[in-house]
PDB file of C-alpha atoms in Angstrom:
ATOM      1  CA  MET N  92      -0.241  12.697 -24.812  1.00  0.00           C
ATOM      2  CA  GLU N  93      -4.006  11.643 -24.462  1.00  0.00           C
ATOM      3  CA  MET N  94      -6.121  13.656 -22.191  1.00  0.00           C
ATOM      4  CA  ASN N  95      -7.911  10.441 -20.512  1.00  0.00           C
ATOM      5  CA  GLU N  96      -6.611   6.790 -20.476  1.00  0.00           C
ATOM      6  CA  TYR N  97      -9.548   4.469 -20.836  1.00  0.00           C
ATOM      7  CA  ALA N  98      -9.170   0.649 -21.734  1.00  0.00           C
ATOM      8  CA  VAL N  99      -5.214   0.911 -21.817  1.00  0.00           C
ATOM      9  CA  THR N 100      -4.097  -2.527 -23.174  1.00  0.00           C
ATOM     10  CA  PRO N 101      -1.341  -4.440 -21.365  1.00  0.00           C
ATOM     11  CA  GLU N 102       0.781  -3.898 -24.273  1.00  0.00           C
ATOM     12  CA  THR N 103       0.308  -0.321 -24.191  1.00  0.00           C
ATOM     13  CA  LEU N 104       1.253  -0.411 -20.429  1.00  0.00           C
ATOM     14  CA  LYS N 105       4.377  -2.417 -21.224  1.00  0.00           C
ATOM     15  CA  ILE N 106       5.444   0.223 -23.679  1.00  0.00           C
ATOM     16  CA  ARG N 107       4.935   2.851 -21.073  1.00  0.00           C
ATOM     17  CA  GLN N 108       6.905   1.116 -18.415  1.00  0.00           C
ATOM     18  CA  ALA N 109       9.917   0.963 -20.772  1.00  0.00           C
ATOM     19  CA  TRP N 110      10.042   4.735 -21.388  1.00  0.00           C
ATOM     20  CA  THR N 111      12.912   6.661 -20.116  1.00  0.00           C
ATOM     21  CA  LEU N 112      12.553   8.663 -16.617  1.00  0.00           C
ATOM     22  CA  ASP N 113      12.498  11.787 -18.173  1.00  0.00           C
ATOM     23  CA  LEU N 114       9.412  10.854 -20.148  1.00  0.00           C
ATOM     24  CA  LYS N 115       8.014   9.280 -17.139  1.00  0.00           C
ATOM     25  CA  VAL N 116       8.559  12.581 -15.255  1.00  0.00           C
ATOM     26  CA  GLU N 117       6.791  14.564 -17.896  1.00  0.00           C
ATOM     27  CA  TRP N 118       3.928  12.138 -18.217  1.00  0.00           C
ATOM     28  CA  ALA N 119       3.317  12.084 -14.360  1.00  0.00           C
ATOM     29  CA  LYS N 120       3.299  16.038 -14.437  1.00  0.00           C
ATOM     30  CA  ALA N 121       0.918  16.190 -17.117  1.00  0.00           C
ATOM     31  CA  LYS N 122      -1.504  13.714 -15.150  1.00  0.00           C
ATOM     32  CA  ILE N 123      -1.161  16.370 -12.232  1.00  0.00           C
ATOM     33  CA  ARG N 124      -1.863  19.140 -14.281  1.00  0.00           C
ATOM     34  CA  GLU N 125      -5.023  17.350 -15.785  1.00  0.00           C
ATOM     35  CA  TRP N 126      -6.289  16.441 -12.240  1.00  0.00           C
ATOM     36  CA  VAL N 127      -5.699  19.991 -10.856  1.00  0.00           C
ATOM     37  CA  HIS N 128      -7.149  21.577 -14.050  1.00  0.00           C
ATOM     38  CA  TYR N 129     -10.292  19.405 -13.587  1.00  0.00           C
ATOM     39  CA  TRP N 130     -10.812  19.647  -9.874  1.00  0.00           C
ATOM     40  CA  GLY N 131      -8.930  23.088  -8.897  1.00  0.00           C
ATOM     41  CA  LEU N 132      -6.109  23.427  -6.669  1.00  0.00           C
ATOM     42  CA  ASP N 133      -8.701  23.621  -3.420  1.00  0.00           C
ATOM     43  CA  GLY N 134     -10.161  20.192  -4.572  1.00  0.00           C
ATOM     44  CA  VAL N 135      -7.332  18.022  -4.316  1.00  0.00           C
ATOM     45  CA  TYR N 136      -4.649  16.893  -2.066  1.00  0.00           C
ATOM     46  CA  VAL N 137      -1.609  14.595  -2.231  1.00  0.00           C
ATOM     47  CA  SER N 138      -1.616  11.450  -0.230  1.00  0.00           C
ATOM     48  CA  PHE N 139       1.763  11.481   1.726  1.00  0.00           C
ATOM     49  CA  SER N 140       2.840   8.377   3.762  1.00  0.00           C
ATOM     50  CA  GLY N 141       6.276   9.245   4.282  1.00  0.00           C
ATOM     51  CA  GLY N 142       7.326   6.653   1.997  1.00  0.00           C
ATOM     52  CA  LYS N 143       9.640   7.082  -0.800  1.00  0.00           C
ATOM     53  CA  ASP N 144       6.901   6.823  -3.399  1.00  0.00           C
ATOM     54  CA  SER N 145       4.758   9.491  -2.033  1.00  0.00           C
ATOM     55  CA  THR N 146       7.894  11.476  -1.336  1.00  0.00           C
ATOM     56  CA  VAL N 147       8.804  11.658  -5.170  1.00  0.00           C
ATOM     57  CA  LEU N 148       4.941  12.440  -5.797  1.00  0.00           C
ATOM     58  CA  LEU N 149       4.832  15.339  -3.469  1.00  0.00           C
ATOM     59  CA  HIS N 150       8.055  16.760  -4.985  1.00  0.00           C
ATOM     60  CA  LEU N 151       6.589  16.448  -8.519  1.00  0.00           C
ATOM     61  CA  ALA N 152       3.463  18.016  -7.386  1.00  0.00           C
ATOM     62  CA  ARG N 153       4.929  21.014  -5.629  1.00  0.00           C
ATOM     63  CA  GLU N 154       7.082  21.748  -8.375  1.00  0.00           C
ATOM     64  CA  LEU N 155       3.864  22.397 -10.154  1.00  0.00           C
ATOM     65  CA  TYR N 156       1.939  23.580  -7.253  1.00  0.00           C
ATOM     66  CA  PRO N 157       3.899  24.963  -4.313  1.00  0.00           C
ATOM     67  CA  ASP N 158       1.012  25.134  -2.410  1.00  0.00           C
ATOM     68  CA  ILE N 159      -0.898  22.099  -3.007  1.00  0.00           C
ATOM     69  CA  LYS N 160      -1.999  20.234   0.140  1.00  0.00           C
ATOM     70  CA  ALA N 161      -0.596  16.780   1.394  1.00  0.00           C
ATOM     71  CA  VAL N 162      -2.234  14.475   3.886  1.00  0.00           C
ATOM     72  CA  PHE N 163      -0.739  12.059   6.057  1.00  0.00           C
ATOM     73  CA  ILE N 164      -2.643   9.189   8.022  1.00  0.00           C
ATOM     74  CA  ASP N 165      -1.102   8.829  11.414  1.00  0.00           C
ATOM     75  CA  THR N 166      -2.177   5.282  11.768  1.00  0.00           C
ATOM     76  CA  GLY N 167       0.233   4.649  14.754  1.00  0.00           C
ATOM     77  CA  LEU N 168       1.697   1.780  12.150  1.00  0.00           C
ATOM     78  CA  GLU N 169       4.332   4.188  10.821  1.00  0.00           C
ATOM     79  CA  TYR N 170       8.254   3.711  11.717  1.00  0.00           C
ATOM     80  CA  PRO N 171       9.254   6.539  13.978  1.00  0.00           C
ATOM     81  CA  GLU N 172      11.655   7.887  11.435  1.00  0.00           C
ATOM     82  CA  VAL N 173       8.812   8.142   8.988  1.00  0.00           C
ATOM     83  CA  ARG N 174       6.614  10.204  11.234  1.00  0.00           C
ATOM     84  CA  GLU N 175       9.443  12.234  11.960  1.00  0.00           C
ATOM     85  CA  PHE N 176      10.411  12.739   8.146  1.00  0.00           C
ATOM     86  CA  VAL N 177       6.754  13.721   7.700  1.00  0.00           C
ATOM     87  CA  LYS N 178       7.085  16.626  10.442  1.00  0.00           C
ATOM     88  CA  THR N 179       9.719  18.269   8.100  1.00  0.00           C
ATOM     89  CA  TRP N 180       7.106  19.121   5.502  1.00  0.00           C
ATOM     90  CA  ASP N 181       4.861  21.892   5.540  1.00  0.00           C
ATOM     91  CA  ASN N 182       1.149  22.204   4.441  1.00  0.00           C
ATOM     92  CA  VAL N 183       0.524  18.410   5.649  1.00  0.00           C
ATOM     93  CA  ASP N 184      -2.809  17.736   7.498  1.00  0.00           C
ATOM     94  CA  TRP N 185      -2.647  14.814   9.992  1.00  0.00           C
ATOM     95  CA  VAL N 186      -5.698  12.281   9.883  1.00  0.00           C
ATOM     96  CA  LYS N 187      -5.954   9.988  12.746  1.00  0.00           C
ATOM     97  CA  PRO N 188      -8.322   6.531  12.669  1.00  0.00           C
ATOM     98  CA  GLU N 189     -10.802   6.077  15.565  1.00  0.00           C
ATOM     99  CA  LYS N 190      -9.277   2.651  16.301  1.00  0.00           C
ATOM    100  CA  SER N 191      -5.805   1.377  17.019  1.00  0.00           C
ATOM    101  CA  PHE N 192      -4.221  -1.741  15.127  1.00  0.00           C
ATOM    102  CA  ARG N 193      -4.579  -3.914  18.114  1.00  0.00           C
ATOM    103  CA  GLN N 194      -8.529  -3.046  18.276  1.00  0.00           C
ATOM    104  CA  VAL N 195      -8.897  -3.903  14.581  1.00  0.00           C
ATOM    105  CA  ILE N 196      -6.851  -7.382  14.944  1.00  0.00           C
ATOM    106  CA  GLU N 197      -8.998  -7.909  18.053  1.00  0.00           C
ATOM    107  CA  LYS N 198     -12.207  -7.257  16.415  1.00  0.00           C
ATOM    108  CA  HIS N 199     -11.477  -8.578  12.796  1.00  0.00           C
ATOM    109  CA  GLY N 200      -8.379 -10.447  12.645  1.00  0.00           C
ATOM    110  CA  TYR N 201      -4.488 -10.468  11.541  1.00  0.00           C
ATOM    111  CA  PRO N 202      -3.435  -9.206   8.204  1.00  0.00           C
ATOM    112  CA  VAL N 203      -1.710 -12.328   6.515  1.00  0.00           C
ATOM    113  CA  VAL N 204      -0.210 -12.955   3.318  1.00  0.00           C
ATOM    114  CA  SER N 205      -2.104 -10.511   1.321  1.00  0.00           C
ATOM    115  CA  LYS N 206      -5.662  -8.366   1.188  1.00  0.00           C
ATOM    116  CA  GLU N 207      -7.001 -11.017  -1.146  1.00  0.00           C
ATOM    117  CA  VAL N 208      -5.820 -14.087   0.785  1.00  0.00           C
ATOM    118  CA  SER N 209      -6.865 -12.530   4.051  1.00  0.00           C
ATOM    119  CA  GLY N 210     -10.160 -11.415   2.690  1.00  0.00           C
ATOM    120  CA  ARG N 211     -10.895 -14.908   1.064  1.00  0.00           C
ATOM    121  CA  ILE N 212     -10.296 -16.597   4.319  1.00  0.00           C
ATOM    122  CA  GLU N 213     -12.239 -14.175   6.353  1.00  0.00           C
ATOM    123  CA  ARG N 214     -15.235 -14.930   4.144  1.00  0.00           C
ATOM    124  CA  ILE N 215     -14.838 -18.551   4.007  1.00  0.00           C
ATOM    125  CA  ARG N 216     -14.892 -18.830   7.763  1.00  0.00           C
ATOM    126  CA  ARG N 217     -18.095 -16.649   7.697  1.00  0.00           C
ATOM    127  CA  LYS N 218     -20.170 -19.367   6.076  1.00  0.00           C
ATOM    128  CA  PRO N 219     -18.277 -22.718   6.309  1.00  0.00           C
ATOM    129  CA  ASP N 220     -21.555 -24.867   5.667  1.00  0.00           C
ATOM    130  CA  ASP N 221     -22.636 -22.892   2.686  1.00  0.00           C
ATOM    131  CA  VAL N 222     -21.098 -24.755  -0.044  1.00  0.00           C
ATOM    132  CA  GLU N 223     -21.954 -22.343  -2.865  1.00  0.00           C
ATOM    133  CA  TYR N 224     -20.539 -19.596  -0.893  1.00  0.00           C
ATOM    134  CA  VAL N 225     -17.195 -21.637   0.023  1.00  0.00           C
ATOM    135  CA  ASN N 226     -16.900 -22.523  -3.670  1.00  0.00           C
ATOM    136  CA  HIS N 227     -16.867 -19.073  -4.721  1.00  0.00           C
ATOM    137  CA  TRP N 228     -14.413 -17.609  -2.143  1.00  0.00           C
ATOM    138  CA  LYS N 229     -12.120 -20.780  -2.041  1.00  0.00           C
ATOM    139  CA  TYR N 230     -12.190 -22.162  -5.629  1.00  0.00           C
ATOM    140  CA  GLY N 231     -13.176 -19.086  -7.558  1.00  0.00           C
ATOM    141  CA  ILE N 232     -16.429 -20.776  -9.147  1.00  0.00           C
ATOM    142  CA  LYS N 233     -19.160 -18.383  -9.067  1.00  0.00           C
ATOM    143  CA  PRO N 234     -22.936 -19.365  -8.244  1.00  0.00           C
ATOM    144  CA  ASP N 235     -23.570 -19.479 -12.122  1.00  0.00           C
ATOM    145  CA  GLY N 236     -20.795 -22.142 -12.527  1.00  0.00           C
ATOM    146  CA  THR N 237     -18.155 -19.847 -14.180  1.00  0.00           C
ATOM    147  CA  LYS N 238     -14.896 -19.206 -12.767  1.00  0.00           C
ATOM    148  CA  SER N 239     -13.788 -15.646 -11.486  1.00  0.00           C
ATOM    149  CA  ALA N 240     -10.289 -14.208 -11.867  1.00  0.00           C
ATOM    150  CA  PHE N 241      -9.349 -14.923  -8.061  1.00  0.00           C
ATOM    151  CA  ARG N 242      -9.251 -18.074  -6.005  1.00  0.00           C
ATOM    152  CA  LEU N 243      -7.527 -18.988  -2.865  1.00  0.00           C
ATOM    153  CA  PRO N 244      -4.269 -20.491  -3.452  1.00  0.00           C
ATOM    154  CA  LYS N 245      -4.102 -24.023  -2.309  1.00  0.00           C
ATOM    155  CA  LYS N 246      -1.018 -23.346  -0.211  1.00  0.00           C
ATOM    156  CA  TRP N 247      -2.961 -21.173   2.003  1.00  0.00           C
ATOM    157  CA  TRP N 248      -5.933 -23.307   2.488  1.00  0.00           C
ATOM    158  CA  TYR N 249      -4.464 -24.626   5.877  1.00  0.00           C
ATOM    159  CA  LEU N 250      -5.026 -21.041   7.397  1.00  0.00           C
ATOM    160  CA  ILE N 251      -8.659 -21.523   7.091  1.00  0.00           C
ATOM    161  CA  ASP N 252      -8.213 -23.759  10.239  1.00  0.00           C
ATOM    162  CA  ALA N 253      -5.695 -21.393  12.008  1.00  0.00           C
ATOM    163  CA  ASP N 254      -6.304 -20.654  15.555  1.00  0.00           C
ATOM    164  CA  PHE N 255      -6.712 -17.081  15.333  1.00  0.00           C
ATOM    165  CA  LYS N 256      -8.691 -14.730  13.232  1.00  0.00           C
ATOM    166  CA  ILE N 257      -7.531 -13.461   9.834  1.00  0.00           C
ATOM    167  CA  SER N 258      -9.024 -10.437   8.150  1.00  0.00           C
ATOM    168  CA  ASP N 259      -8.271  -7.862   5.312  1.00  0.00           C
ATOM    169  CA  ARG N 260     -10.121  -4.983   7.020  1.00  0.00           C
ATOM    170  CA  CYS N 261      -7.239  -3.092   8.941  1.00  0.00           C
ATOM    171  CA  CYS N 262      -6.705  -1.018   6.022  1.00  0.00           C
ATOM    172  CA  LEU N 263     -10.263  -0.165   5.522  1.00  0.00           C
ATOM    173  CA  GLU N 264     -10.369   0.525   9.353  1.00  0.00           C
ATOM    174  CA  LEU N 265      -7.111   2.340   9.527  1.00  0.00           C
ATOM    175  CA  LYS N 266      -6.705   4.180   6.301  1.00  0.00           C
ATOM    176  CA  LYS N 267      -9.554   4.080   3.766  1.00  0.00           C
ATOM    177  CA  GLY N 268     -12.199   4.832   6.563  1.00  0.00           C
ATOM    178  CA  PRO N 269     -10.619   8.223   7.910  1.00  0.00           C
ATOM    179  CA  ILE N 270      -9.457   9.471   4.570  1.00  0.00           C
ATOM    180  CA  LYS N 271     -12.847   9.025   2.834  1.00  0.00           C
ATOM    181  CA  LYS N 272     -14.129  11.248   6.077  1.00  0.00           C
ATOM    182  CA  TYR N 273     -11.599  13.871   5.490  1.00  0.00           C
ATOM    183  CA  GLU N 274     -12.268  13.723   1.680  1.00  0.00           C
ATOM    184  CA  LYS N 275     -16.199  14.133   2.282  1.00  0.00           C
ATOM    185  CA  LYS N 276     -15.570  16.729   4.960  1.00  0.00           C
ATOM    186  CA  ASN N 277     -13.183  18.916   2.818  1.00  0.00           C
ATOM    187  CA  ASN N 278     -14.602  17.920  -0.441  1.00  0.00           C
ATOM    188  CA  VAL N 279     -11.227  17.343  -2.040  1.00  0.00           C
ATOM    189  CA  VAL N 280     -10.168  14.127  -4.281  1.00  0.00           C
ATOM    190  CA  PRO N 281      -6.609  12.429  -3.873  1.00  0.00           C
ATOM    191  CA  ILE N 282      -3.338  12.027  -5.979  1.00  0.00           C
ATOM    192  CA  ILE N 283      -1.866   8.953  -4.669  1.00  0.00           C
ATOM    193  CA  GLY N 284       1.652   7.289  -5.561  1.00  0.00           C
ATOM    194  CA  LEU N 285       0.371   3.850  -6.390  1.00  0.00           C
ATOM    195  CA  LYS N 286       2.315   1.874  -9.083  1.00  0.00           C
ATOM    196  CA  VAL N 287       0.961  -0.881 -11.134  1.00  0.00           C
ATOM    197  CA  THR N 288       4.204  -3.146 -10.286  1.00  0.00           C
ATOM    198  CA  ASP N 289       2.697  -2.888  -6.430  1.00  0.00           C
ATOM    199  CA  GLY N 290       0.112  -5.771  -7.410  1.00  0.00           C
ATOM    200  CA  ILE N 291      -2.209  -7.510 -10.092  1.00  0.00           C
ATOM    201  CA  LYS N 292      -5.330  -5.404  -8.920  1.00  0.00           C
ATOM    202  CA  ARG N 293      -3.586  -2.217  -9.234  1.00  0.00           C
ATOM    203  CA  ARG N 294      -2.323  -3.407 -13.023  1.00  0.00           C
ATOM    204  CA  MET N 295      -5.841  -4.177 -13.889  1.00  0.00           C
ATOM    205  CA  ASN N 296      -7.339  -1.129 -12.659  1.00  0.00           C
ATOM    206  CA  TYR N 297      -4.819   0.927 -14.610  1.00  0.00           C
ATOM    207  CA  CYS N 298      -5.807  -0.997 -17.783  1.00  0.00           C
ATOM    208  CA  LYS N 299      -9.395  -0.068 -16.969  1.00  0.00           C
ATOM    209  CA  GLU N 300      -8.940   3.718 -15.922  1.00  0.00           C
ATOM    210  CA  GLY N 301      -5.482   4.869 -16.514  1.00  0.00           C
ATOM    211  CA  CYS N 302      -3.818   7.163 -14.064  1.00  0.00           C
ATOM    212  CA  ASN N 303      -6.669   9.792 -13.854  1.00  0.00           C
ATOM    213  CA  ALA N 304      -9.840   7.859 -12.906  1.00  0.00           C
ATOM    214  CA  PHE N 305     -12.325  10.950 -13.316  1.00  0.00           C
ATOM    215  CA  ASN N 306     -15.265   8.742 -13.369  1.00  0.00           C
ATOM    216  CA  ALA N 307     -14.553   6.279 -10.740  1.00  0.00           C
ATOM    217  CA  LYS N 308     -17.029   6.080  -7.793  1.00  0.00           C
ATOM    218  CA  ARG N 309     -14.155   7.480  -5.770  1.00  0.00           C
ATOM    219  CA  PRO N 310     -12.201   9.713  -8.339  1.00  0.00           C
ATOM    220  CA  ILE N 311      -8.460   8.999  -8.031  1.00  0.00           C
ATOM    221  CA  SER N 312      -5.195  10.210  -9.549  1.00  0.00           C
ATOM    222  CA  LYS N 313      -2.362   7.661  -9.790  1.00  0.00           C
ATOM    223  CA  PRO N 314       0.344   9.689 -11.978  1.00  0.00           C
ATOM    224  CA  LEU N 315       3.293   7.392 -10.782  1.00  0.00           C
ATOM    225  CA  SER N 316       1.310   4.083 -12.211  1.00  0.00           C
ATOM    226  CA  ILE N 317       3.738   3.439 -14.980  1.00  0.00           C
ATOM    227  CA  TRP N 318       6.838   3.975 -12.799  1.00  0.00           C
ATOM    228  CA  THR N 319       9.076   1.201 -11.435  1.00  0.00           C
ATOM    229  CA  ASP N 320      11.013   0.944  -8.132  1.00  0.00           C
ATOM    230  CA  GLN N 321      14.170   1.842 -10.040  1.00  0.00           C
ATOM    231  CA  ASP N 322      12.593   4.968 -11.512  1.00  0.00           C
ATOM    232  CA  ILE N 323      11.673   6.107  -8.039  1.00  0.00           C
ATOM    233  CA  LEU N 324      15.159   5.433  -6.429  1.00  0.00           C
ATOM    234  CA  ARG N 325      16.812   7.013  -9.444  1.00  0.00           C
ATOM    235  CA  TYR N 326      14.606  10.419  -9.186  1.00  0.00           C
ATOM    236  CA  ILE N 327      15.457  10.428  -5.545  1.00  0.00           C
ATOM    237  CA  LYS N 328      19.056  10.178  -6.638  1.00  0.00           C
ATOM    238  CA  GLU N 329      19.226  12.713  -9.257  1.00  0.00           C
ATOM    239  CA  ASN N 330      17.475  15.319  -7.488  1.00  0.00           C
ATOM    240  CA  ASN N 331      19.092  14.667  -4.046  1.00  0.00           C
ATOM    241  CA  LEU N 332      15.626  14.507  -2.302  1.00  0.00           C
ATOM    242  CA  PRO N 333      15.645  13.523   1.347  1.00  0.00           C
ATOM    243  CA  ILE N 334      14.228  10.409   2.403  1.00  0.00           C
ATOM    244  CA  ALA N 335      13.249   8.911   5.939  1.00  0.00           C
ATOM    245  CA  LYS N 336      16.343   7.840   7.641  1.00  0.00           C
ATOM    246  CA  CYS N 337      15.197   4.137   7.821  1.00  0.00           C
ATOM    247  CA  TYR N 338      15.782   3.640   4.221  1.00  0.00           C
ATOM    248  CA  GLY N 339      19.421   4.569   4.740  1.00  0.00           C
ATOM    249  CA  ASP N 340      21.541   5.426   1.713  1.00  0.00           C
ATOM    250  CA  ILE N 341      20.726   4.742  -1.904  1.00  0.00           C
ATOM    251  CA  ILE N 342      23.451   2.631  -3.705  1.00  0.00           C
ATOM    252  CA  GLU N 343      24.148   0.627  -6.880  1.00  0.00           C
ATOM    253  CA  ASP N 344      24.454  -3.250  -6.073  1.00  0.00           C
ATOM    254  CA  GLU N 345      26.741  -5.587  -8.137  1.00  0.00           C
ATOM    255  CA  ASP N 346      24.219  -5.649 -11.173  1.00  0.00           C
ATOM    256  CA  GLY N 347      24.415  -2.049 -11.296  1.00  0.00           C
ATOM    257  CA  LYS N 348      20.666  -1.456  -9.911  1.00  0.00           C
ATOM    258  CA  LEU N 349      19.849   0.909  -7.225  1.00  0.00           C
ATOM    259  CA  LYS N 350      18.928  -0.053  -3.759  1.00  0.00           C
ATOM    260  CA  THR N 351      18.572   1.250  -0.135  1.00  0.00           C
ATOM    261  CA  THR N 352      21.065   0.251   2.402  1.00  0.00           C
ATOM    262  CA  GLY N 353      18.226  -0.194   5.135  1.00  0.00           C
ATOM    263  CA  LEU N 354      14.717  -0.744   4.617  1.00  0.00           C
ATOM    264  CA  SER N 355      13.381  -1.145   1.150  1.00  0.00           C
ATOM    265  CA  GLY N 356       9.800  -0.217   1.996  1.00  0.00           C
ATOM    266  CA  THR N 357       8.068   1.445   4.987  1.00  0.00           C
ATOM    267  CA  GLY N 358       4.487   0.301   4.840  1.00  0.00           C
ATOM    268  CA  CYS N 359       2.731  -0.119   8.170  1.00  0.00           C
ATOM    269  CA  MET N 360       5.030  -1.319  10.379  1.00  0.00           C
ATOM    270  CA  PHE N 361       3.322  -4.320  12.068  1.00  0.00           C
ATOM    271  CA  CYS N 362       1.610  -5.575   8.923  1.00  0.00           C
ATOM    272  CA  MET N 363       2.397  -8.918   7.851  1.00  0.00           C
ATOM    273  CA  PHE N 364       1.282  -8.927   4.148  1.00  0.00           C
ATOM    274  CA  GLY N 365       4.029 -10.099   1.835  1.00  0.00           C
ATOM    275  CA  VAL N 366       6.460 -10.729   4.649  1.00  0.00           C
ATOM    276  CA  HIS N 367       6.572 -14.420   3.678  1.00  0.00           C
ATOM    277  CA  MET N 368       8.351 -13.750   0.243  1.00  0.00           C
ATOM    278  CA  GLU N 369      11.087 -11.308   1.849  1.00  0.00           C
ATOM    279  CA  GLN N 370      14.494 -12.545   2.236  1.00  0.00           C
ATOM    280  CA  CYS N 371      16.233 -12.852   5.489  1.00  0.00           C
ATOM    281  CA  PRO N 372      16.608 -10.438   7.243  1.00  0.00           C
ATOM    282  CA  ASN N 373      12.841  -9.825   6.559  1.00  0.00           C
ATOM    283  CA  ARG N 374      11.060  -6.598   8.236  1.00  0.00           C
ATOM    284  CA  PHE N 375      10.686  -8.199  11.731  1.00  0.00           C
ATOM    285  CA  GLN N 376      13.962  -9.470  11.902  1.00  0.00           C
ATOM    286  CA  GLN N 377      15.343  -6.011  11.170  1.00  0.00           C
ATOM    287  CA  MET N 378      12.858  -4.553  13.477  1.00  0.00           C
ATOM    288  CA  LYS N 379      14.433  -6.523  16.379  1.00  0.00           C
ATOM    289  CA  ILE N 380      17.905  -4.774  15.791  1.00  0.00           C
ATOM    290  CA  ASN N 381      16.599  -1.362  14.901  1.00  0.00           C
ATOM    291  CA  HIS N 382      13.229  -0.975  16.782  1.00  0.00           C
ATOM    292  CA  SER N 383      13.543  -3.645  19.575  1.00  0.00           C
ATOM    293  CA  LYS N 384      10.607  -1.761  21.818  1.00  0.00           C
ATOM    294  CA  GLN N 385       8.075  -2.272  18.950  1.00  0.00           C
ATOM    295  CA  TRP N 386       9.512  -5.748  18.123  1.00  0.00           C
ATOM    296  CA  GLU N 387       8.867  -6.847  21.739  1.00  0.00           C
ATOM    297  CA  TYR N 388       5.325  -5.395  21.284  1.00  0.00           C
ATOM    298  CA  CYS N 389       4.760  -7.149  18.183  1.00  0.00           C
ATOM    299  CA  MET N 390       6.057 -10.402  19.716  1.00  0.00           C
ATOM    300  CA  LYS N 391       4.516 -10.318  23.212  1.00  0.00           C
ATOM    301  CA  PRO N 392       1.136 -12.344  23.305  1.00  0.00           C
ATOM    302  CA  PHE N 393      -2.081 -10.674  22.839  1.00  0.00           C
ATOM    303  CA  GLU N 394      -3.388 -11.436  26.207  1.00  0.00           C
ATOM    304  CA  GLU N 395      -0.336 -10.029  27.889  1.00  0.00           C
ATOM    305  CA  GLY N 396      -1.104  -6.522  26.102  1.00  0.00           C
ATOM    306  CA  GLY N 397       1.048  -7.153  22.982  1.00  0.00           C
ATOM    307  CA  LEU N 398       0.023  -7.974  19.473  1.00  0.00           C
ATOM    308  CA  GLY N 399       0.779 -11.645  19.418  1.00  0.00           C
ATOM    309  CA  LEU N 400       2.530 -11.717  15.924  1.00  0.00           C
ATOM    310  CA  LYS N 401       4.894 -14.397  17.295  1.00  0.00           C
ATOM    311  CA  HIS N 402       2.390 -17.297  17.076  1.00  0.00           C
ATOM    312  CA  VAL N 403       1.099 -16.067  13.581  1.00  0.00           C
ATOM    313  CA  LEU N 404       4.500 -15.793  11.893  1.00  0.00           C
ATOM    314  CA  GLU N 405       5.395 -19.135  13.505  1.00  0.00           C
ATOM    315  CA  VAL N 406       2.351 -20.708  11.907  1.00  0.00           C
ATOM    316  CA  LEU N 407       3.248 -18.787   8.657  1.00  0.00           C
ATOM    317  CA  ASN N 408       6.769 -20.547   8.949  1.00  0.00           C
ATOM    318  CA  VAL N 409       8.127 -16.821   8.907  1.00  0.00           C
ATOM    319  CA  PRO N 410      11.512 -16.091  10.738  1.00  0.00           C
ATOM    320  CA  TYR N 411      11.175 -13.117  13.124  1.00  0.00           C
ATOM    321  CA  GLU N 412      14.345 -12.989  15.008  1.00  0.00           C
TER     322      GLU N 412
END
């Protein structure tokens, strides 16, 4: 296996994604070893969200280095079961952001559809009369007339005129900002559980940097990059790993694929990124059943102390009860 992976081709990525789980496990461990060897054990940490991906990552890392530090960002958006699960692990630093989610959406706006869509809408609204600027963020036409790889899909144009703020800054305020302060204060670099199947940008970054981005502006290790959701579930099942209770159990469906009987993912509880693609019951419909207090807080109008998500979801045409 190569020590560094720069300019990985999409074809190579597909080959690696088709590897057996045993080979992917060895590959991930090799990448963790490379990272720790380069930075030292005291110079790295495992980003631990309490989700199933980061649970697998932390298990892999501690099989190699039992004393490796883990860090959990306590944003206030985690499912209660996830917070309780994180508490069962030793040697985990808890980092808290300076602002709450409510303060972030009040100042910047709601996270809707995706980071790319929310970010483009926010920028278009910033300078609506600047034709060149709008052309860049809406149509993907650069100032020199060439086209960029991204544009605002036409089906989301109507959100430009929505009667609420829209932004992609929640992650920056609640996660990236606080963790970067932690990294600077402690002089450490992260090992995180991102997979290329989680988004186009992550796939592009992998093809550019590989698993271990030693020379990136923010050095980062992503040992699970080539893993799939099925790999994660199979590893948990085969190793009898505990996971947060909100996932339920791991079972096989009628097609022989593994799935969870509860939530399929445990990202930020109140985030609306990707909810429009979920089958019913979606995350908010499930929240009404299993976390009724949090659901009521989400749906309550903002001016009454809630988050005002009911109106936003109605504009997105997403069911919530």
